[in-house]
Amino acid sequence: RPQNTTESMSLAWQNGIKYVEGDFHSTKGGDIVCVHVQHEFEEFYGIKKPIASLTKDEVANAKLANKRWEKYNGLPLPKIEDIFKIQPKDGVLVLEIKDMDETFMQKVDAARKANNLPKSAIVFIAFNFNHLVSVKKFDKDYKCLWLYGLNEKNVKKDLTPDKVIKRIKAAGFEGVDVGGTKFIDEDYVQAFKQANLEFLVWTVDSDAEAKRLLEIGVDAITTNRATDMKKKLRLGR
């Protein structure tokens, strides 16, 4: 089903996947909408206007219109409250902050409360370090994991375990969510585990790579194949 829609998220939760990830943006009209990035917004909804500049009426009228997903054409652009309405009480939304304004956290928090979900029902992730700092300033009890990607250069320079651990510990974050998995080995993962930090990875669609990462100690894997991977690797969650 098309990603970042209530259809795809509800299917994952129905299939027993506890953690479901989505991407969220603040808009000019005051809504928080769920869509990956600008080019996908244009591809899925046929709207070229920047996501951040959408009015409340434009959000309300945005409907999925894509040849690949004809069966689901007409689905509305989801807002944060739409996601919380379908989230099971034991489910967790891994909420990636793509773009946030000064009212973002108040609105997320209010929508969570309106649907009687605990704070533990949300895990915040973001590439923008300051977005997560803002989450912690609003409420330190919300879990935050810093998103970043490894490459041949930064794994040995700016994103060594000791440098990352020092930075996220100072900010009060609970861990990291790391891409570029071919640069991740057991020593890299265990440095974070020994510091009592969580270590997640994104995005892994290979069963063999997922198995390797689990064996070296990662806590969770972001994948587009959650249900199938869970069955093949006999994962508990």
PDB file of C-alpha atoms in Angstrom:
ATOM      1  CA  ARG A   1       0.000   0.000   0.000  1.00  0.00           C
ATOM      2  CA  PRO A   2       1.203   3.565  -0.562  1.00  0.00           C
ATOM      3  CA  GLN A   3       3.585   4.668   2.182  1.00  0.00           C
ATOM      4  CA  ASN A   4       2.728   7.394   4.652  1.00  0.00           C
ATOM      5  CA  THR A   5      -1.010   6.724   4.362  1.00  0.00           C
ATOM      6  CA  THR A   6      -3.485   5.469   6.948  1.00  0.00           C
ATOM      7  CA  GLU A   7      -3.925   2.387   4.719  1.00  0.00           C
ATOM      8  CA  SER A   8      -0.282   1.334   4.938  1.00  0.00           C
ATOM      9  CA  MET A   9       0.053   2.082   8.627  1.00  0.00           C
ATOM     10  CA  SER A  10      -3.145   0.314   9.613  1.00  0.00           C
ATOM     11  CA  LEU A  11      -2.080  -2.751   7.597  1.00  0.00           C
ATOM     12  CA  ALA A  12       1.264  -2.907   9.406  1.00  0.00           C
ATOM     13  CA  TRP A  13      -0.358  -2.630  12.829  1.00  0.00           C
ATOM     14  CA  GLN A  14      -3.000  -5.221  11.852  1.00  0.00           C
ATOM     15  CA  ASN A  15      -0.191  -7.569  10.810  1.00  0.00           C
ATOM     16  CA  GLY A  16       1.339  -7.374  14.279  1.00  0.00           C
ATOM     17  CA  ILE A  17       4.094  -4.873  13.579  1.00  0.00           C
ATOM     18  CA  LYS A  18       4.359  -2.824  16.766  1.00  0.00           C
ATOM     19  CA  TYR A  19       6.509   0.036  15.466  1.00  0.00           C
ATOM     20  CA  VAL A  20       5.416   1.968  12.364  1.00  0.00           C
ATOM     21  CA  GLU A  21       7.399   4.904  10.937  1.00  0.00           C
ATOM     22  CA  GLY A  22       5.992   7.986   9.234  1.00  0.00           C
ATOM     23  CA  ASP A  23       7.272  11.387   8.085  1.00  0.00           C
ATOM     24  CA  PHE A  24       5.658  14.613   9.297  1.00  0.00           C
ATOM     25  CA  HIS A  25       5.666  18.278   8.244  1.00  0.00           C
ATOM     26  CA  SER A  26       4.182  21.469   9.673  1.00  0.00           C
ATOM     27  CA  THR A  27       2.062  23.472   7.216  1.00  0.00           C
ATOM     28  CA  LYS A  28       1.158  27.153   6.909  1.00  0.00           C
ATOM     29  CA  GLY A  29      -2.462  26.350   7.724  1.00  0.00           C
ATOM     30  CA  GLY A  30      -1.503  24.841  11.066  1.00  0.00           C
ATOM     31  CA  ASP A  31      -1.866  21.163  10.207  1.00  0.00           C
ATOM     32  CA  ILE A  32       0.812  18.504  10.643  1.00  0.00           C
ATOM     33  CA  VAL A  33       0.724  16.220   7.606  1.00  0.00           C
ATOM     34  CA  CYS A  34       2.211  12.824   6.881  1.00  0.00           C
ATOM     35  CA  VAL A  35       4.179  12.543   3.637  1.00  0.00           C
ATOM     36  CA  HIS A  36       7.808  11.685   2.906  1.00  0.00           C
ATOM     37  CA  VAL A  37       9.405  14.538   0.929  1.00  0.00           C
ATOM     38  CA  GLN A  38       8.404  17.204  -1.593  1.00  0.00           C
ATOM     39  CA  HIS A  39       8.944  15.161  -4.775  1.00  0.00           C
ATOM     40  CA  GLU A  40       6.848  12.316  -3.370  1.00  0.00           C
ATOM     41  CA  PHE A  41       4.126  14.760  -2.401  1.00  0.00           C
ATOM     42  CA  GLU A  42       4.016  15.903  -6.017  1.00  0.00           C
ATOM     43  CA  GLU A  43       4.147  12.310  -7.305  1.00  0.00           C
ATOM     44  CA  PHE A  44       1.433  10.985  -4.996  1.00  0.00           C
ATOM     45  CA  TYR A  45      -0.923  13.960  -4.761  1.00  0.00           C
ATOM     46  CA  GLY A  46      -0.135  15.896  -7.949  1.00  0.00           C
ATOM     47  CA  ILE A  47       0.506  19.101  -6.035  1.00  0.00           C
ATOM     48  CA  LYS A  48       3.653  21.104  -6.750  1.00  0.00           C
ATOM     49  CA  LYS A  49       3.185  23.649  -3.989  1.00  0.00           C
ATOM     50  CA  PRO A  50       5.699  23.328  -1.117  1.00  0.00           C
ATOM     51  CA  ILE A  51       4.341  21.235   1.746  1.00  0.00           C
ATOM     52  CA  ALA A  52       5.202  23.929   4.302  1.00  0.00           C
ATOM     53  CA  SER A  53       3.078  26.521   2.474  1.00  0.00           C
ATOM     54  CA  LEU A  54      -0.150  24.464   2.321  1.00  0.00           C
ATOM     55  CA  THR A  55      -3.282  26.141   3.664  1.00  0.00           C
ATOM     56  CA  LYS A  56      -5.859  24.284   5.748  1.00  0.00           C
ATOM     57  CA  ASP A  57      -8.194  24.036   2.733  1.00  0.00           C
ATOM     58  CA  GLU A  58      -5.399  22.701   0.507  1.00  0.00           C
ATOM     59  CA  VAL A  59      -4.599  19.996   3.055  1.00  0.00           C
ATOM     60  CA  ALA A  60      -8.270  19.064   3.304  1.00  0.00           C
ATOM     61  CA  ASN A  61      -8.611  18.804  -0.477  1.00  0.00           C
ATOM     62  CA  ALA A  62      -5.375  16.892  -1.174  1.00  0.00           C
ATOM     63  CA  LYS A  63      -6.196  13.377  -2.442  1.00  0.00           C
ATOM     64  CA  LEU A  64      -3.921  10.558  -3.586  1.00  0.00           C
ATOM     65  CA  ALA A  65      -3.740  10.542  -7.399  1.00  0.00           C
ATOM     66  CA  ASN A  66      -1.059   8.189  -8.704  1.00  0.00           C
ATOM     67  CA  LYS A  67      -1.058   5.581 -11.485  1.00  0.00           C
ATOM     68  CA  ARG A  68       0.978   3.129  -9.431  1.00  0.00           C
ATOM     69  CA  TRP A  69      -1.580   3.201  -6.627  1.00  0.00           C
ATOM     70  CA  GLU A  70      -4.828   3.540  -8.617  1.00  0.00           C
ATOM     71  CA  LYS A  71      -6.652   1.261  -6.192  1.00  0.00           C
ATOM     72  CA  TYR A  72      -6.035   3.792  -3.425  1.00  0.00           C
ATOM     73  CA  ASN A  73      -6.550   6.991  -5.378  1.00  0.00           C
ATOM     74  CA  GLY A  74      -8.756   9.388  -3.453  1.00  0.00           C
ATOM     75  CA  LEU A  75      -7.155   8.699  -0.072  1.00  0.00           C
ATOM     76  CA  PRO A  76      -6.789  11.972   1.853  1.00  0.00           C
ATOM     77  CA  LEU A  77      -3.430  13.417   2.848  1.00  0.00           C
ATOM     78  CA  PRO A  78      -3.146  12.168   6.450  1.00  0.00           C
ATOM     79  CA  LYS A  79      -2.815  14.538   9.377  1.00  0.00           C
ATOM     80  CA  ILE A  80      -1.229  13.593  12.689  1.00  0.00           C
ATOM     81  CA  GLU A  81      -4.637  13.156  14.323  1.00  0.00           C
ATOM     82  CA  ASP A  82      -5.683  10.721  11.567  1.00  0.00           C
ATOM     83  CA  ILE A  83      -2.693   8.514  12.380  1.00  0.00           C
ATOM     84  CA  PHE A  84      -3.345   8.550  16.116  1.00  0.00           C
ATOM     85  CA  LYS A  85      -6.990   7.582  15.515  1.00  0.00           C
ATOM     86  CA  ILE A  86      -5.947   4.280  13.914  1.00  0.00           C
ATOM     87  CA  GLN A  87      -2.994   3.584  16.203  1.00  0.00           C
ATOM     88  CA  PRO A  88      -3.620   0.629  18.530  1.00  0.00           C
ATOM     89  CA  LYS A  89      -3.102   1.152  22.242  1.00  0.00           C
ATOM     90  CA  ASP A  90      -0.017  -1.096  22.196  1.00  0.00           C
ATOM     91  CA  GLY A  91       1.330   0.329  18.926  1.00  0.00           C
ATOM     92  CA  VAL A  92       4.170   2.822  18.571  1.00  0.00           C
ATOM     93  CA  LEU A  93       4.496   5.592  15.997  1.00  0.00           C
ATOM     94  CA  VAL A  94       8.103   6.305  15.066  1.00  0.00           C
ATOM     95  CA  LEU A  95       7.555   9.937  14.161  1.00  0.00           C
ATOM     96  CA  GLU A  96      10.176  11.418  11.853  1.00  0.00           C
ATOM     97  CA  ILE A  97      10.163  15.200  12.015  1.00  0.00           C
ATOM     98  CA  LYS A  98      10.832  16.537   8.532  1.00  0.00           C
ATOM     99  CA  ASP A  99       9.791  20.131   9.160  1.00  0.00           C
ATOM    100  CA  MET A 100       8.434  21.687  12.349  1.00  0.00           C
ATOM    101  CA  ASP A 101       7.185  25.107  13.389  1.00  0.00           C
ATOM    102  CA  GLU A 102       6.926  26.525  16.904  1.00  0.00           C
ATOM    103  CA  THR A 103       3.495  24.895  17.472  1.00  0.00           C
ATOM    104  CA  PHE A 104       4.487  21.407  16.306  1.00  0.00           C
ATOM    105  CA  MET A 105       4.976  19.786  19.708  1.00  0.00           C
ATOM    106  CA  GLN A 106       1.907  21.347  21.293  1.00  0.00           C
ATOM    107  CA  LYS A 107      -0.217  19.929  18.460  1.00  0.00           C
ATOM    108  CA  VAL A 108       1.357  16.475  18.512  1.00  0.00           C
ATOM    109  CA  ASP A 109       0.980  16.309  22.284  1.00  0.00           C
ATOM    110  CA  ALA A 110      -2.656  17.448  22.157  1.00  0.00           C
ATOM    111  CA  ALA A 111      -3.519  14.946  19.406  1.00  0.00           C
ATOM    112  CA  ARG A 112      -1.892  12.138  21.400  1.00  0.00           C
ATOM    113  CA  LYS A 113      -3.864  13.025  24.522  1.00  0.00           C
ATOM    114  CA  ALA A 114      -7.124  13.294  22.548  1.00  0.00           C
ATOM    115  CA  ASN A 115      -6.683   9.670  21.485  1.00  0.00           C
ATOM    116  CA  ASN A 116      -5.695   8.450  24.975  1.00  0.00           C
ATOM    117  CA  LEU A 117      -2.241   7.308  23.937  1.00  0.00           C
ATOM    118  CA  PRO A 118       0.698   7.340  26.381  1.00  0.00           C
ATOM    119  CA  LYS A 119       3.884   9.279  25.678  1.00  0.00           C
ATOM    120  CA  SER A 120       5.578   5.937  25.064  1.00  0.00           C
ATOM    121  CA  ALA A 121       3.346   5.544  21.977  1.00  0.00           C
ATOM    122  CA  ILE A 122       5.644   7.973  20.121  1.00  0.00           C
ATOM    123  CA  VAL A 123       9.359   7.773  19.352  1.00  0.00           C
ATOM    124  CA  PHE A 124      10.729  10.949  17.746  1.00  0.00           C
ATOM    125  CA  ILE A 125      13.453  10.736  15.111  1.00  0.00           C
ATOM    126  CA  ALA A 126      15.019  13.458  12.951  1.00  0.00           C
ATOM    127  CA  PHE A 127      18.098  14.222  10.882  1.00  0.00           C
ATOM    128  CA  ASN A 128      17.929  17.781  12.175  1.00  0.00           C
ATOM    129  CA  PHE A 129      19.510  17.582  15.635  1.00  0.00           C
ATOM    130  CA  ASN A 130      17.818  20.804  16.751  1.00  0.00           C
ATOM    131  CA  HIS A 131      14.363  19.396  16.015  1.00  0.00           C
ATOM    132  CA  LEU A 132      14.988  16.745  18.675  1.00  0.00           C
ATOM    133  CA  VAL A 133      16.372  19.363  21.059  1.00  0.00           C
ATOM    134  CA  SER A 134      13.024  21.142  20.675  1.00  0.00           C
ATOM    135  CA  VAL A 135      11.164  17.935  21.541  1.00  0.00           C
ATOM    136  CA  LYS A 136      13.194  17.519  24.731  1.00  0.00           C
ATOM    137  CA  LYS A 137      12.655  21.173  25.681  1.00  0.00           C
ATOM    138  CA  PHE A 138       8.916  20.644  25.333  1.00  0.00           C
ATOM    139  CA  ASP A 139       8.891  17.410  27.349  1.00  0.00           C
ATOM    140  CA  LYS A 140      11.989  15.454  28.320  1.00  0.00           C
ATOM    141  CA  ASP A 141       9.916  12.277  28.752  1.00  0.00           C
ATOM    142  CA  TYR A 142       9.448  11.844  25.001  1.00  0.00           C
ATOM    143  CA  LYS A 143      11.987   9.419  23.507  1.00  0.00           C
ATOM    144  CA  CYS A 144      14.317  10.909  20.871  1.00  0.00           C
ATOM    145  CA  LEU A 145      16.688   9.097  18.504  1.00  0.00           C
ATOM    146  CA  TRP A 146      19.057  11.017  16.240  1.00  0.00           C
ATOM    147  CA  LEU A 147      18.956  10.017  12.566  1.00  0.00           C
ATOM    148  CA  TYR A 148      22.133  10.010  10.508  1.00  0.00           C
ATOM    149  CA  GLY A 149      23.774   8.104   7.679  1.00  0.00           C
ATOM    150  CA  LEU A 150      27.284   6.658   7.607  1.00  0.00           C
ATOM    151  CA  ASN A 151      29.692   6.758   4.699  1.00  0.00           C
ATOM    152  CA  GLU A 152      33.343   5.857   4.191  1.00  0.00           C
ATOM    153  CA  LYS A 153      34.581   9.230   5.454  1.00  0.00           C
ATOM    154  CA  ASN A 154      32.313  10.230   8.317  1.00  0.00           C
ATOM    155  CA  VAL A 155      32.384   6.804  10.007  1.00  0.00           C
ATOM    156  CA  LYS A 156      36.041   7.482  10.799  1.00  0.00           C
ATOM    157  CA  LYS A 157      35.790  11.218  11.431  1.00  0.00           C
ATOM    158  CA  ASP A 158      32.669  13.106  12.523  1.00  0.00           C
ATOM    159  CA  LEU A 159      30.412  10.155  13.332  1.00  0.00           C
ATOM    160  CA  THR A 160      32.646   7.892  15.367  1.00  0.00           C
ATOM    161  CA  PRO A 161      30.809   6.285  18.300  1.00  0.00           C
ATOM    162  CA  ASP A 162      32.598   8.363  20.923  1.00  0.00           C
ATOM    163  CA  LYS A 163      31.749  11.674  19.223  1.00  0.00           C
ATOM    164  CA  VAL A 164      28.103  10.745  18.619  1.00  0.00           C
ATOM    165  CA  ILE A 165      27.616   9.331  22.109  1.00  0.00           C
ATOM    166  CA  LYS A 166      29.026  12.472  23.727  1.00  0.00           C
ATOM    167  CA  ARG A 167      26.734  14.686  21.683  1.00  0.00           C
ATOM    168  CA  ILE A 168      23.488  12.790  22.199  1.00  0.00           C
ATOM    169  CA  LYS A 169      24.145  12.183  25.889  1.00  0.00           C
ATOM    170  CA  ALA A 170      24.572  15.932  26.376  1.00  0.00           C
ATOM    171  CA  ALA A 171      21.239  16.520  24.635  1.00  0.00           C
ATOM    172  CA  GLY A 172      19.447  13.846  26.664  1.00  0.00           C
ATOM    173  CA  PHE A 173      18.550  11.648  23.686  1.00  0.00           C
ATOM    174  CA  GLU A 174      17.933   7.937  24.175  1.00  0.00           C
ATOM    175  CA  GLY A 175      19.848   6.681  21.141  1.00  0.00           C
ATOM    176  CA  VAL A 176      20.414   6.775  17.399  1.00  0.00           C
ATOM    177  CA  ASP A 177      18.857   5.562  14.149  1.00  0.00           C
ATOM    178  CA  VAL A 178      21.624   4.938  11.606  1.00  0.00           C
ATOM    179  CA  GLY A 179      21.760   4.431   7.841  1.00  0.00           C
ATOM    180  CA  GLY A 180      24.625   3.206   5.670  1.00  0.00           C
ATOM    181  CA  THR A 181      24.552  -0.199   7.316  1.00  0.00           C
ATOM    182  CA  LYS A 182      27.487  -1.651   5.385  1.00  0.00           C
ATOM    183  CA  PHE A 183      29.693   0.604   7.531  1.00  0.00           C
ATOM    184  CA  ILE A 184      28.192  -0.706  10.773  1.00  0.00           C
ATOM    185  CA  ASP A 185      30.066  -3.478  12.552  1.00  0.00           C
ATOM    186  CA  GLU A 186      29.726  -5.068  15.971  1.00  0.00           C
ATOM    187  CA  ASP A 187      32.208  -2.701  17.621  1.00  0.00           C
ATOM    188  CA  TYR A 188      30.251   0.315  16.372  1.00  0.00           C
ATOM    189  CA  VAL A 189      26.949  -1.022  17.742  1.00  0.00           C
ATOM    190  CA  GLN A 190      28.328  -2.246  21.047  1.00  0.00           C
ATOM    191  CA  ALA A 191      29.842   1.146  21.863  1.00  0.00           C
ATOM    192  CA  PHE A 192      26.297   2.532  22.047  1.00  0.00           C
ATOM    193  CA  LYS A 193      24.940  -0.485  23.922  1.00  0.00           C
ATOM    194  CA  GLN A 194      27.666  -0.132  26.545  1.00  0.00           C
ATOM    195  CA  ALA A 195      26.628   3.498  26.944  1.00  0.00           C
ATOM    196  CA  ASN A 196      23.034   2.322  27.594  1.00  0.00           C
ATOM    197  CA  LEU A 197      21.771   3.860  24.354  1.00  0.00           C
ATOM    198  CA  GLU A 198      19.409   2.392  21.773  1.00  0.00           C
ATOM    199  CA  PHE A 199      20.714   1.582  18.311  1.00  0.00           C
ATOM    200  CA  LEU A 200      18.269   1.414  15.388  1.00  0.00           C
ATOM    201  CA  VAL A 201      19.039   1.185  11.676  1.00  0.00           C
ATOM    202  CA  TRP A 202      17.341   2.358   8.463  1.00  0.00           C
ATOM    203  CA  THR A 203      16.332   1.215   5.784  1.00  0.00           C
ATOM    204  CA  VAL A 204      17.091  -2.498   5.369  1.00  0.00           C
ATOM    205  CA  ASP A 205      15.060  -4.649   2.966  1.00  0.00           C
ATOM    206  CA  SER A 206      17.495  -7.587   2.721  1.00  0.00           C
ATOM    207  CA  ASP A 207      16.809 -10.519   5.047  1.00  0.00           C
ATOM    208  CA  ALA A 208      20.505 -11.429   5.108  1.00  0.00           C
ATOM    209  CA  GLU A 209      21.580  -7.900   6.085  1.00  0.00           C
ATOM    210  CA  ALA A 210      18.806  -7.685   8.687  1.00  0.00           C
ATOM    211  CA  LYS A 211      19.952 -10.982  10.211  1.00  0.00           C
ATOM    212  CA  ARG A 212      23.570  -9.753  10.348  1.00  0.00           C
ATOM    213  CA  LEU A 213      22.576  -6.521  12.056  1.00  0.00           C
ATOM    214  CA  LEU A 214      20.408  -8.274  14.630  1.00  0.00           C
ATOM    215  CA  GLU A 215      23.250 -10.660  15.410  1.00  0.00           C
ATOM    216  CA  ILE A 216      25.631  -7.782  16.168  1.00  0.00           C
ATOM    217  CA  GLY A 217      23.140  -6.208  18.554  1.00  0.00           C
ATOM    218  CA  VAL A 218      20.938  -3.611  16.837  1.00  0.00           C
ATOM    219  CA  ASP A 219      17.632  -3.047  18.625  1.00  0.00           C
ATOM    220  CA  ALA A 220      15.344  -2.458  15.649  1.00  0.00           C
ATOM    221  CA  ILE A 221      15.297  -2.331  11.859  1.00  0.00           C
ATOM    222  CA  THR A 222      13.376   0.018   9.608  1.00  0.00           C
ATOM    223  CA  THR A 223      12.186  -1.875   6.525  1.00  0.00           C
ATOM    224  CA  ASN A 224       9.582  -1.708   3.783  1.00  0.00           C
ATOM    225  CA  ARG A 225       9.073  -5.470   4.220  1.00  0.00           C
ATOM    226  CA  ALA A 226       8.183  -5.650   7.905  1.00  0.00           C
ATOM    227  CA  THR A 227       5.548  -8.400   7.811  1.00  0.00           C
ATOM    228  CA  ASP A 228       7.470 -10.658   5.436  1.00  0.00           C
ATOM    229  CA  MET A 229      10.792 -10.082   7.202  1.00  0.00           C
ATOM    230  CA  LYS A 230       9.258 -10.804  10.590  1.00  0.00           C
ATOM    231  CA  LYS A 231       7.976 -14.164   9.329  1.00  0.00           C
ATOM    232  CA  LYS A 232      11.212 -15.146   7.591  1.00  0.00           C
ATOM    233  CA  LEU A 233      13.464 -14.215  10.496  1.00  0.00           C
ATOM    234  CA  ARG A 234      10.912 -15.307  13.113  1.00  0.00           C
ATOM    235  CA  LEU A 235      11.118 -12.001  14.904  1.00  0.00           C
ATOM    236  CA  GLY A 236       9.051 -11.455  18.009  1.00  0.00           C
ATOM    237  CA  ARG A 237       7.909  -7.917  17.082  1.00  0.00           C
TER     238      ARG A 237
END
